CSV table of C-alpha atoms in Angstrom, one decimal:
chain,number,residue,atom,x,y,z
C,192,UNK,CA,-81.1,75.4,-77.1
C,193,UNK,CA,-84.7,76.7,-75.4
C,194,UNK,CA,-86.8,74.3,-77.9
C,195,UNK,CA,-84.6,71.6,-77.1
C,196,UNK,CA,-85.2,72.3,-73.9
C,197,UNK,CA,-88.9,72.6,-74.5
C,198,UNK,CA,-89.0,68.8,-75.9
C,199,UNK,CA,-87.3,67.4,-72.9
C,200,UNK,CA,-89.6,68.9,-70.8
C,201,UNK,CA,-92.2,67.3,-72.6
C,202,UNK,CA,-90.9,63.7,-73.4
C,203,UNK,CA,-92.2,62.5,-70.1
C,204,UNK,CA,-95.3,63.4,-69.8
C,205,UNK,CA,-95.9,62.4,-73.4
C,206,UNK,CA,-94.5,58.9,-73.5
C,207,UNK,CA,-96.4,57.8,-70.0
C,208,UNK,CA,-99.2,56.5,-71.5
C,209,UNK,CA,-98.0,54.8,-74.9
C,210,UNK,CA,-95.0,53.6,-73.0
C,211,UNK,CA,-96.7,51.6,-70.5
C,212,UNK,CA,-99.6,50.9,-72.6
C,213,UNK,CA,-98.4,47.1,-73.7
C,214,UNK,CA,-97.9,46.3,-70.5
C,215,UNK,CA,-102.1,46.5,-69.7
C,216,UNK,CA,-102.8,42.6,-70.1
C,217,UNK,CA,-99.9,42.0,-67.6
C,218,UNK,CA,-101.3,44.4,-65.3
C,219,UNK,CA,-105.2,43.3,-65.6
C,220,UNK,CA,-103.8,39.5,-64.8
C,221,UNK,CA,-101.5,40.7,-62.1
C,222,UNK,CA,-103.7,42.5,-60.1
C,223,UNK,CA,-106.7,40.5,-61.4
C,224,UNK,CA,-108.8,43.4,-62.4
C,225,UNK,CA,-111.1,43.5,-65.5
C,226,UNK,CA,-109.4,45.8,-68.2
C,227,UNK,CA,-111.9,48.7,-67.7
C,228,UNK,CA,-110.0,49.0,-64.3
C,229,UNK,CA,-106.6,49.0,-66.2
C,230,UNK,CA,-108.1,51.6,-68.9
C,231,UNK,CA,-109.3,53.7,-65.7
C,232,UNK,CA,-105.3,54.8,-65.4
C,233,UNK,CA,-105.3,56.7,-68.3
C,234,UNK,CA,-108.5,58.6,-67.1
C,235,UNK,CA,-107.1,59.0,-63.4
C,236,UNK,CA,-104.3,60.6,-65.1
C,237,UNK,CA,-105.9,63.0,-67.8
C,238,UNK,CA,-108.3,63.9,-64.1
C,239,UNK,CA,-104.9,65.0,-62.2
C,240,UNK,CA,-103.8,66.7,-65.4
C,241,UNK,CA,-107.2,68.9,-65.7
C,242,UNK,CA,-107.2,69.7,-62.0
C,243,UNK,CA,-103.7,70.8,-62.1
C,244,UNK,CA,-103.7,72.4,-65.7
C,245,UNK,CA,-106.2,75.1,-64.5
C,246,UNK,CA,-103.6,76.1,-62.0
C,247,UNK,CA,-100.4,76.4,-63.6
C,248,UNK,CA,-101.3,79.0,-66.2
C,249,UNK,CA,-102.4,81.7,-64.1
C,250,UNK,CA,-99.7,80.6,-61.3
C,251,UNK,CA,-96.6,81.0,-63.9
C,252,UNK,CA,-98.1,84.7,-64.4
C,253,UNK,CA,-97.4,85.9,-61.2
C,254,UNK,CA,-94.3,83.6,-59.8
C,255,UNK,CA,-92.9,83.5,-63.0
C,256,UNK,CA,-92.8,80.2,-65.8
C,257,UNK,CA,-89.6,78.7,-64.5
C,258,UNK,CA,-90.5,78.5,-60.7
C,259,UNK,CA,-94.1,77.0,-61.9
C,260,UNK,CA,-92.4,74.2,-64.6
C,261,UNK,CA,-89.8,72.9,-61.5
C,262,UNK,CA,-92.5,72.4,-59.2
C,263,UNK,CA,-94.8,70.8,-61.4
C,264,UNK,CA,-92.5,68.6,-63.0
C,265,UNK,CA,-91.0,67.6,-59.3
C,266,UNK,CA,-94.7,66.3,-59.0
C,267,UNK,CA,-94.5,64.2,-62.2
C,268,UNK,CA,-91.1,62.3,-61.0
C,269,UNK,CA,-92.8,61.5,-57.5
C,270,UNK,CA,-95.9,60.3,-59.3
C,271,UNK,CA,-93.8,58.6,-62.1
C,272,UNK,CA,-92.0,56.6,-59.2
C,273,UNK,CA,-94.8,55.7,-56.9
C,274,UNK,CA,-96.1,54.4,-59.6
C,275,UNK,CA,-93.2,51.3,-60.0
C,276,UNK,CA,-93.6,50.7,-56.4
C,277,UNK,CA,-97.5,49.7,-55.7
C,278,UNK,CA,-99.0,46.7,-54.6
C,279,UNK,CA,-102.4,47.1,-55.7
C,280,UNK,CA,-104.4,48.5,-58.5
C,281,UNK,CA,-106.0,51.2,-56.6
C,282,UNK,CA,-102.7,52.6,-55.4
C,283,UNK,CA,-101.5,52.9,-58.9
C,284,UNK,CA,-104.4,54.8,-60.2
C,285,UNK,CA,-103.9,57.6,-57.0
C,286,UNK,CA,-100.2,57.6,-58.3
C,287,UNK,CA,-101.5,58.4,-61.8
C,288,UNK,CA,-103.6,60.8,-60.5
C,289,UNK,CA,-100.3,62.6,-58.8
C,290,UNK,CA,-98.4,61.8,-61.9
C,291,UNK,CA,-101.0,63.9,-64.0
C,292,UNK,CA,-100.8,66.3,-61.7
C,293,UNK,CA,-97.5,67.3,-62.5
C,294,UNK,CA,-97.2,65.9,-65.9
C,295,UNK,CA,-99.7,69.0,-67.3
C,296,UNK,CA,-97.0,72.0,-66.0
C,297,UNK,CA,-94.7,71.2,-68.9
C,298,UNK,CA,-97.7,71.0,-71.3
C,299,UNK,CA,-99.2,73.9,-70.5
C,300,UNK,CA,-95.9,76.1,-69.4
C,301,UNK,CA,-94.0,75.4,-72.6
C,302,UNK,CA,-96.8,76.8,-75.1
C,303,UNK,CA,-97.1,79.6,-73.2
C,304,UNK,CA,-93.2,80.4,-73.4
C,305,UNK,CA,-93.8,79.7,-76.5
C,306,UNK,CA,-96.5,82.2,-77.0
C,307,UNK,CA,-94.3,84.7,-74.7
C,308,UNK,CA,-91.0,84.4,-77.4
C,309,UNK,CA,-92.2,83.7,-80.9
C,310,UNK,CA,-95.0,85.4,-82.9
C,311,UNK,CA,-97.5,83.8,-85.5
C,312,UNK,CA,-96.1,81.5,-88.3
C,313,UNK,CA,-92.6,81.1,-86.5
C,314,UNK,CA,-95.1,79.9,-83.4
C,315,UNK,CA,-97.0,77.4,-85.9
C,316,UNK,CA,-93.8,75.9,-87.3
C,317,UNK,CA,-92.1,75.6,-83.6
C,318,UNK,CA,-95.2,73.6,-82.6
C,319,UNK,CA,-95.2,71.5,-85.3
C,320,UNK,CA,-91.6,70.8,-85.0
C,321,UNK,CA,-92.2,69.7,-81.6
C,322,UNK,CA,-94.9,68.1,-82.0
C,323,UNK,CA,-92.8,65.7,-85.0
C,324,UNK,CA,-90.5,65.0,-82.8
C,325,UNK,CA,-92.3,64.3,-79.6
C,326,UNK,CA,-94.8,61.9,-81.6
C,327,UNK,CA,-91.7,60.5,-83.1
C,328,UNK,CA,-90.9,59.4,-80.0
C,329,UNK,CA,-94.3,58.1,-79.0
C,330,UNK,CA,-93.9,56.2,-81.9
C,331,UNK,CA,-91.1,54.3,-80.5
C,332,UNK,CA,-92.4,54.3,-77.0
C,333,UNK,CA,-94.9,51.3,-77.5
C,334,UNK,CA,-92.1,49.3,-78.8
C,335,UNK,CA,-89.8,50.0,-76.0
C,336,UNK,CA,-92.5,49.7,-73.6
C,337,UNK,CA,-93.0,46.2,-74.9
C,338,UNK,CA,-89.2,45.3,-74.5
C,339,UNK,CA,-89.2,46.8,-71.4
C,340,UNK,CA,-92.2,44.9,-70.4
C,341,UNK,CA,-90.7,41.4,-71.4
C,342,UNK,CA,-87.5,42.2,-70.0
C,343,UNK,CA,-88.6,43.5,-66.4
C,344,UNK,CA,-92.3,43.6,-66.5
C,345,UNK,CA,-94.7,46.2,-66.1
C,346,UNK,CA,-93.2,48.2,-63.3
C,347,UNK,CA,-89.9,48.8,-66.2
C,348,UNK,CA,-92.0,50.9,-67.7
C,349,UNK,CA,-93.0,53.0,-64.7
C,350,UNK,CA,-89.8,53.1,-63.4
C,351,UNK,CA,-88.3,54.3,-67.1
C,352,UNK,CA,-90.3,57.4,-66.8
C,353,UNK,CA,-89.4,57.7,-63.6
C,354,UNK,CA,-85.7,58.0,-64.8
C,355,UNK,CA,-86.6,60.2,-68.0
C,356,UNK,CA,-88.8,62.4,-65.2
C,357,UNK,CA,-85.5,63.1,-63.2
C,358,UNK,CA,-83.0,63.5,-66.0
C,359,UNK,CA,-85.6,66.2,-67.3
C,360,UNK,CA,-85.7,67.9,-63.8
C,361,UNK,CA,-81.9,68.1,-63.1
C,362,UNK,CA,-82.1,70.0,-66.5
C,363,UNK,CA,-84.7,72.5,-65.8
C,364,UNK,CA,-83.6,73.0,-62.5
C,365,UNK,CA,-80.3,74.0,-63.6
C,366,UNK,CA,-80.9,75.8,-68.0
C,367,UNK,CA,-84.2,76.6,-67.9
C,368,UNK,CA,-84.7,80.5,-67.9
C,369,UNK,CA,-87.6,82.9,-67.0
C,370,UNK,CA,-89.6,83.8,-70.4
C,371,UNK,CA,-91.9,85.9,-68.1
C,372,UNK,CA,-90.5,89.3,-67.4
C,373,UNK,CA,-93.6,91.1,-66.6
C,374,UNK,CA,-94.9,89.6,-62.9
C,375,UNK,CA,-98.7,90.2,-62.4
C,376,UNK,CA,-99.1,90.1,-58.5
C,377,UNK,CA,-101.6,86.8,-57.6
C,378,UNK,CA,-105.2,88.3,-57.4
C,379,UNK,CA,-107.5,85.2,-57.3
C,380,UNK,CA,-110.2,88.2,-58.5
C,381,UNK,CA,-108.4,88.7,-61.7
C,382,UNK,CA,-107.6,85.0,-62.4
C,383,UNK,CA,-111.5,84.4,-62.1
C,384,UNK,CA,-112.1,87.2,-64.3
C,385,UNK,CA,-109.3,86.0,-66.5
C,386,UNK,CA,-111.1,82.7,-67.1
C,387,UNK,CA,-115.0,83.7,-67.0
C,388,UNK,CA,-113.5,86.0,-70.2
C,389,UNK,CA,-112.2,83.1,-71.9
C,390,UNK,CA,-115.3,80.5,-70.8
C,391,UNK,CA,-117.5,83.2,-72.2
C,392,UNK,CA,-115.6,83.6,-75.7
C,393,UNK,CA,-116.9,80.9,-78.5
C,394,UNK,CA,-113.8,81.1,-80.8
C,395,UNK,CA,-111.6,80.3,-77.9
C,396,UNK,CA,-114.0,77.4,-76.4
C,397,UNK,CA,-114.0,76.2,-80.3
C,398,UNK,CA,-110.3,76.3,-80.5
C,399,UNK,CA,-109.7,74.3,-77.4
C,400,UNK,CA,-112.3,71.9,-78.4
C,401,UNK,CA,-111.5,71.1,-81.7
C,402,UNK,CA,-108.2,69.4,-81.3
C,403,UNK,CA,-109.1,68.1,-77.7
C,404,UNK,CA,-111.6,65.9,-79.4
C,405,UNK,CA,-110.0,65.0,-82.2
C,406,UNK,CA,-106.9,64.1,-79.3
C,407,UNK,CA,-109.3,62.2,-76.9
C,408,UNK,CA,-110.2,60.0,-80.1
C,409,UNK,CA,-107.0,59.1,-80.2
C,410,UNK,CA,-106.0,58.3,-76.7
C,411,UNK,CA,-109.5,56.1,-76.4
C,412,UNK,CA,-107.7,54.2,-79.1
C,413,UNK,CA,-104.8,53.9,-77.2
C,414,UNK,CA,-106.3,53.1,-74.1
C,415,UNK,CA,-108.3,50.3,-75.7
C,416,UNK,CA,-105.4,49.2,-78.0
C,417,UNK,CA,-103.8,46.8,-76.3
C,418,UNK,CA,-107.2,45.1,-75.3
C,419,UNK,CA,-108.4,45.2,-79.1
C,420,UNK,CA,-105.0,44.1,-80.8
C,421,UNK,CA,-103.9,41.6,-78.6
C,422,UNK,CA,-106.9,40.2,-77.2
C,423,UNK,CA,-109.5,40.9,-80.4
C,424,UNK,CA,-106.9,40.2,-83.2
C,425,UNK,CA,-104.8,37.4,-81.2
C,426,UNK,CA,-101.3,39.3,-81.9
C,427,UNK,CA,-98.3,39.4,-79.9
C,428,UNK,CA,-97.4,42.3,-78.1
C,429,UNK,CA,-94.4,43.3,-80.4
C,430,UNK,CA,-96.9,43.1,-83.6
C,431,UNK,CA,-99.3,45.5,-80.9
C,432,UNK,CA,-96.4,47.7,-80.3
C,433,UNK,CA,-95.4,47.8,-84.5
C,434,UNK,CA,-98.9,48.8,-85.5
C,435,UNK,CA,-98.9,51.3,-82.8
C,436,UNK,CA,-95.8,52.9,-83.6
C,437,UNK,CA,-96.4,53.2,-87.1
C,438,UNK,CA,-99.4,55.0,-86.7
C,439,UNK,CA,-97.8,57.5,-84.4
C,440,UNK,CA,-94.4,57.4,-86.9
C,441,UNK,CA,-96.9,58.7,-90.1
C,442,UNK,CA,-98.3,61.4,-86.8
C,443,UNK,CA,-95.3,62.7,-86.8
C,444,UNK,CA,-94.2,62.6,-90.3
C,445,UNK,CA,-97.1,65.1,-91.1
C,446,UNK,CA,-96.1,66.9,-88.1
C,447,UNK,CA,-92.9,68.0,-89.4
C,448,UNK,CA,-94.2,68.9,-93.1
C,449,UNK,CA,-97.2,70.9,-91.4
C,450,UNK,CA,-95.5,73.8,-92.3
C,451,UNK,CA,-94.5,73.4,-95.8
C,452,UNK,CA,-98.3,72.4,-96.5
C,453,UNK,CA,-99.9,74.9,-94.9
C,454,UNK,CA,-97.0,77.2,-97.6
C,455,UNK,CA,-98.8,74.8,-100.1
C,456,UNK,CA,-102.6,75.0,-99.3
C,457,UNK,CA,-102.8,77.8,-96.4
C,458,UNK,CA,-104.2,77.8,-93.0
C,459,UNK,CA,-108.1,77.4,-93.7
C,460,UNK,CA,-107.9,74.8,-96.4
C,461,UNK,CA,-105.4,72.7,-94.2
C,462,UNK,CA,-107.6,72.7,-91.2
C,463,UNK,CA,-110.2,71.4,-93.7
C,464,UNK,CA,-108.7,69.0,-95.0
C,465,UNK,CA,-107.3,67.8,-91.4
C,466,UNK,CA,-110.7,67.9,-90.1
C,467,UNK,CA,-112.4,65.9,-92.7
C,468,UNK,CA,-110.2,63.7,-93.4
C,469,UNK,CA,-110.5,62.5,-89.6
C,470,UNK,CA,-113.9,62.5,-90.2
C,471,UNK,CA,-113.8,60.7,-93.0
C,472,UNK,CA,-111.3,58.0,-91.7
C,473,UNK,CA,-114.0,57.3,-88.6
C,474,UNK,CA,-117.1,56.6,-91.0
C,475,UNK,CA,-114.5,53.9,-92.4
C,476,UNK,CA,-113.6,52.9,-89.1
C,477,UNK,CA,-116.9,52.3,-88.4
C,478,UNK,CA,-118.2,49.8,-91.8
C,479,UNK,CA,-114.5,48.2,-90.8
C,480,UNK,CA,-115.4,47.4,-87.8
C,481,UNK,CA,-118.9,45.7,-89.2
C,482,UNK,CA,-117.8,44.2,-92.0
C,483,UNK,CA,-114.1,43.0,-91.8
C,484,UNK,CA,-113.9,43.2,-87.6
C,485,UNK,CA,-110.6,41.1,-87.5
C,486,UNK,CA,-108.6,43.3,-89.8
C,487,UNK,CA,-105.7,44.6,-87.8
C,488,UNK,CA,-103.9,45.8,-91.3
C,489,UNK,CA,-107.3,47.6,-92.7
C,490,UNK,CA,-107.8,49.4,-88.8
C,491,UNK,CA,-104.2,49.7,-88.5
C,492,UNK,CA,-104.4,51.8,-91.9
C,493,UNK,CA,-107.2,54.0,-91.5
C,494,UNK,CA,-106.5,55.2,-88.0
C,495,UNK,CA,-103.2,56.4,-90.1
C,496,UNK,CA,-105.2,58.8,-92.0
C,497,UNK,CA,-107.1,59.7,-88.7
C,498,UNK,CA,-104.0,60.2,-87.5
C,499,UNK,CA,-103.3,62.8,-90.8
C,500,UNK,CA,-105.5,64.4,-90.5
C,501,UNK,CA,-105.8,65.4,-86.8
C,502,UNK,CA,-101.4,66.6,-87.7
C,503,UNK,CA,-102.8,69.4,-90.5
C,504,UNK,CA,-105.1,71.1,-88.6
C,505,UNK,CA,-103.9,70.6,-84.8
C,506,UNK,CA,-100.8,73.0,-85.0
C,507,UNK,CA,-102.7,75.7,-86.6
C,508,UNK,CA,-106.0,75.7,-84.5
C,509,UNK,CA,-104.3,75.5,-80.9
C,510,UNK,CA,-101.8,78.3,-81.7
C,511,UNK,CA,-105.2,80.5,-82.6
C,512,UNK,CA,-106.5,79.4,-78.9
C,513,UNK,CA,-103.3,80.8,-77.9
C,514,UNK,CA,-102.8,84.4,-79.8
C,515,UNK,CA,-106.8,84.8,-78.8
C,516,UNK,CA,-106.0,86.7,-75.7
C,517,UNK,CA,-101.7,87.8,-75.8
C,518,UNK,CA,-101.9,89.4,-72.4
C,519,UNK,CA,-103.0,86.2,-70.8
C,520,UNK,CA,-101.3,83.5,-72.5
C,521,UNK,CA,-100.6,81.5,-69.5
C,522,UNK,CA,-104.4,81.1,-68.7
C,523,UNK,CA,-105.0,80.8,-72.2
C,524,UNK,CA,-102.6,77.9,-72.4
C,525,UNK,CA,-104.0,76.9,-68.9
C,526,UNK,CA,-107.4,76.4,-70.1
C,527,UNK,CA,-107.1,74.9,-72.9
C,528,UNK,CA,-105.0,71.8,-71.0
C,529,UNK,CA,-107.3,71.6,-68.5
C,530,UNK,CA,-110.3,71.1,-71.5
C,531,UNK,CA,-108.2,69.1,-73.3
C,532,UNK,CA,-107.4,66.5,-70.0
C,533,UNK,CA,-111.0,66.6,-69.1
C,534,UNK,CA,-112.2,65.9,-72.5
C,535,UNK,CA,-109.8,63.1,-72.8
C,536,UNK,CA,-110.8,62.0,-69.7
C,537,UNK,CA,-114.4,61.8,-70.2
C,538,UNK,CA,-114.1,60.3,-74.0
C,539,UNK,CA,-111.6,57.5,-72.4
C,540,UNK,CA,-113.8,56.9,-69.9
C,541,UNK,CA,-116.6,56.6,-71.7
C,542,UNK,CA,-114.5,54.0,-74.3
C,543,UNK,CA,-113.5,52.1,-72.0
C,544,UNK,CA,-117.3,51.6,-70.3
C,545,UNK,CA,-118.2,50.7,-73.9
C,546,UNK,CA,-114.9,48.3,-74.9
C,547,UNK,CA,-116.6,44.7,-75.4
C,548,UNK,CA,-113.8,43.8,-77.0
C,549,UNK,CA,-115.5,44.7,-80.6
C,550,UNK,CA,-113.4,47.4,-82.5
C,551,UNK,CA,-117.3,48.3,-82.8
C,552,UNK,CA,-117.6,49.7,-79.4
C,553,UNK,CA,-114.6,52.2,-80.0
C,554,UNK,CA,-114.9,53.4,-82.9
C,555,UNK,CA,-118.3,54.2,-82.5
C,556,UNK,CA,-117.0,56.5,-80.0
C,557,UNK,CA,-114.2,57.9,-82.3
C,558,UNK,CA,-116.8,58.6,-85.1
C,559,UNK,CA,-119.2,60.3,-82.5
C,560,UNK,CA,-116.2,62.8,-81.6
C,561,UNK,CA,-115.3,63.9,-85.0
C,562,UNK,CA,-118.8,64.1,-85.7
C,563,UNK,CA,-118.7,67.4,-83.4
C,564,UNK,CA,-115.6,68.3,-84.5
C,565,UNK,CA,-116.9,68.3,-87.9
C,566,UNK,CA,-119.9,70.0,-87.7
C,567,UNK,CA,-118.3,73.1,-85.1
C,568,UNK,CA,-115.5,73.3,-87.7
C,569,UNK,CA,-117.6,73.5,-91.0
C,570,UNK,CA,-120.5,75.6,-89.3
C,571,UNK,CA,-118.5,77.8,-86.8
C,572,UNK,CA,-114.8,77.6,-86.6
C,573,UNK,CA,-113.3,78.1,-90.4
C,574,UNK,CA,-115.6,81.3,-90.7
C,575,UNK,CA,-114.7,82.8,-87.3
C,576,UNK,CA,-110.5,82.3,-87.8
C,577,UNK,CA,-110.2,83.1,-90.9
C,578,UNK,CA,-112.6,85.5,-91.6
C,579,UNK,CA,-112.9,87.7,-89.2
């Protein structure tokens, strides 16, 4: 019952994004803003997420996960609300600021009751299951979100995870038990300590960084989606929303078998494999986007095996940022959110400064990311996890 649980907890804050993604030309012409301003909601949110994320962790170590996961996700049903209910652009991106807030206290919480109940491989293949079935969901999300959007507009959407948000709570408030038997009393001392440890330990800042990148790569495509398919390519929303949720669909596919291949080929050559095949998929990306730049199918089919590739390897590398330091899992789990958020906000940012409404100006950004990823992994990462 706990990893149901677990995924329920997590549905909101994972579908916020796709779910009210198709519904960015509608708000750029409502509000009348250009769709830099639109993309800026996405970055507002991973901002509140990072803030918040570096928080929770230690928090949940000394008032216990539970008490932590309530209050945080109380924050994401407020935000997920005020959202529905603004009258101008600026008020919805300080909504999405309060929705990120809360959105990262399931995200970071439920790894680290992970980490606090299940040990090495059974960890791996609980992550991965969740992970299938959340992106699973994401994969329907952008077509709901475009139903949603043509039935009630762009507030539906809002106002859907609004409802999701509260659903989620009633359930947490009253099934959700304390994984976190051993209380550490709140010594602002120790959590600084806690954190200059893990800030000064490569493998860990390697870990986080990894599948951050490879995850902000992805959300800048996201966030410039819409913009690219159905302004760029001239398709309808629902074709947006198809080619969106097939991507995500294949995501989770490889999600659920990430276990049964990393039996196959083991932990270093699947993180390999993941890696460059991301890698690989960008550099196509890239001569797509200067040679055939009004090819939904071909960009459509190669951010697929991105996609792929970024389901071997994350599972595997994010539960080694976890089991880095067991006695501080919460921080652990803590910091590597708050990374992730801020690297996602940063790339998206960036993305969106660049969109010119040439699948050029993203991709160049996706390639740059992997390009790190690529490099840390071969040079630094692969030697340092698995043989050490």
């Amino acid at each position: 019952m706990l990893p149901i649980l677990f995924i329920l907890s997590l549905i909101p804050c994972c579908i916020e994004v796709d779910i009210s993604a198709p519904s960015f030309l509608e708000i750029a012409a409502y509000f009348g803003v250009s769709e830099g301003k639109v993309e800026l909601t996405i970055v507002y949110n991973f901002l509140g997420f990072c803030i918040s994320a570096v928080l929770y962790g230690p928090l949940s170590e000394c008032y216990g996960r539970r008490r932590i996961m309530i209050v945080g996700n109380t924050l994401l049903l407020i935000g997920a609300f005020g959202c529905g209910i603004v009258t101008t652009i600026d008020q919805l991106l300080v909504w999405r600021f309060i929705q990120g807030l809360g959105a990262s206290s399931s995200a970071v919480i439920v790894f680290a009751m992970i980490a606090d109940i299940y040990k090495g491989n059974e960890a791996i293949r609980l992550i991965g299951v969740i992970n299938a079935i959340l992106t699973l969901i994401m994969a329907t999300a952008p077509v709901v979100g475009s139903f949603i959007n043509r039935a009630w507009g762009w507030r539906g959407n809002y106002f859907i995870v609004a409802g999701i948000s509260l659903i989620t709570w009633v359930l947490l408030l009253k099934m959700l038990p304390e994984t976190k038997r051993k209380r550490q009393k709140l010594n602002l001392r120790k959590i600084h300590q806690d954190y200059k440890i893990l800030l000064k330990n490569p493998e860990f800042i390697c870990t986080s960084f990894v599948p951050s990148m490879l995850y902000a790569s992805y959300m800048a495509f996201v966030a410039c989606g819409p913009f690219l398919y159905m302004g760029t390519f001239n398709l309808s929303i629902f074709s947006y929303a198809y080619h969106q949720g097939i991507i995500v669909a294949v995501f989770s596919l490889i999600s659920l078998c990430s276990d049964y291949m990393i039996k196959i080929l083991g932990k270093k050559h699947c993180t390999m494999v993941g890696v460059t095949a991301s890698f690989i998929s960008a550099i196509v990306l890239i001569m797509i986007s200067l040679f055939w730049p009004n090819s939904p199918f071909l960009v459509t089919s190669f951010m697929i095996t991105f996609c792929i590739g970024f389901a071997l390897c994350y599972p595997i590398i994010f539960n080694a940022s976890l089991e880095l330091f067991p006695k501080i899992k919460g921080t652990a789990s803590s910091l590597t959110m708050a990374l992730r958020a801020l690297i996602c906000a940063l790339v998206v940012g960036f993305a969106s400064f660049l969109y010119n409404e040439h699948p050029f100006s993203i991709f160049s950004v996706i390639l740059l990311a992997t390009f790190f990823v690529f490099i840390l992994t071969r040079s630094y990462l692969l030697n340092k996890m698995f043989n050490s």
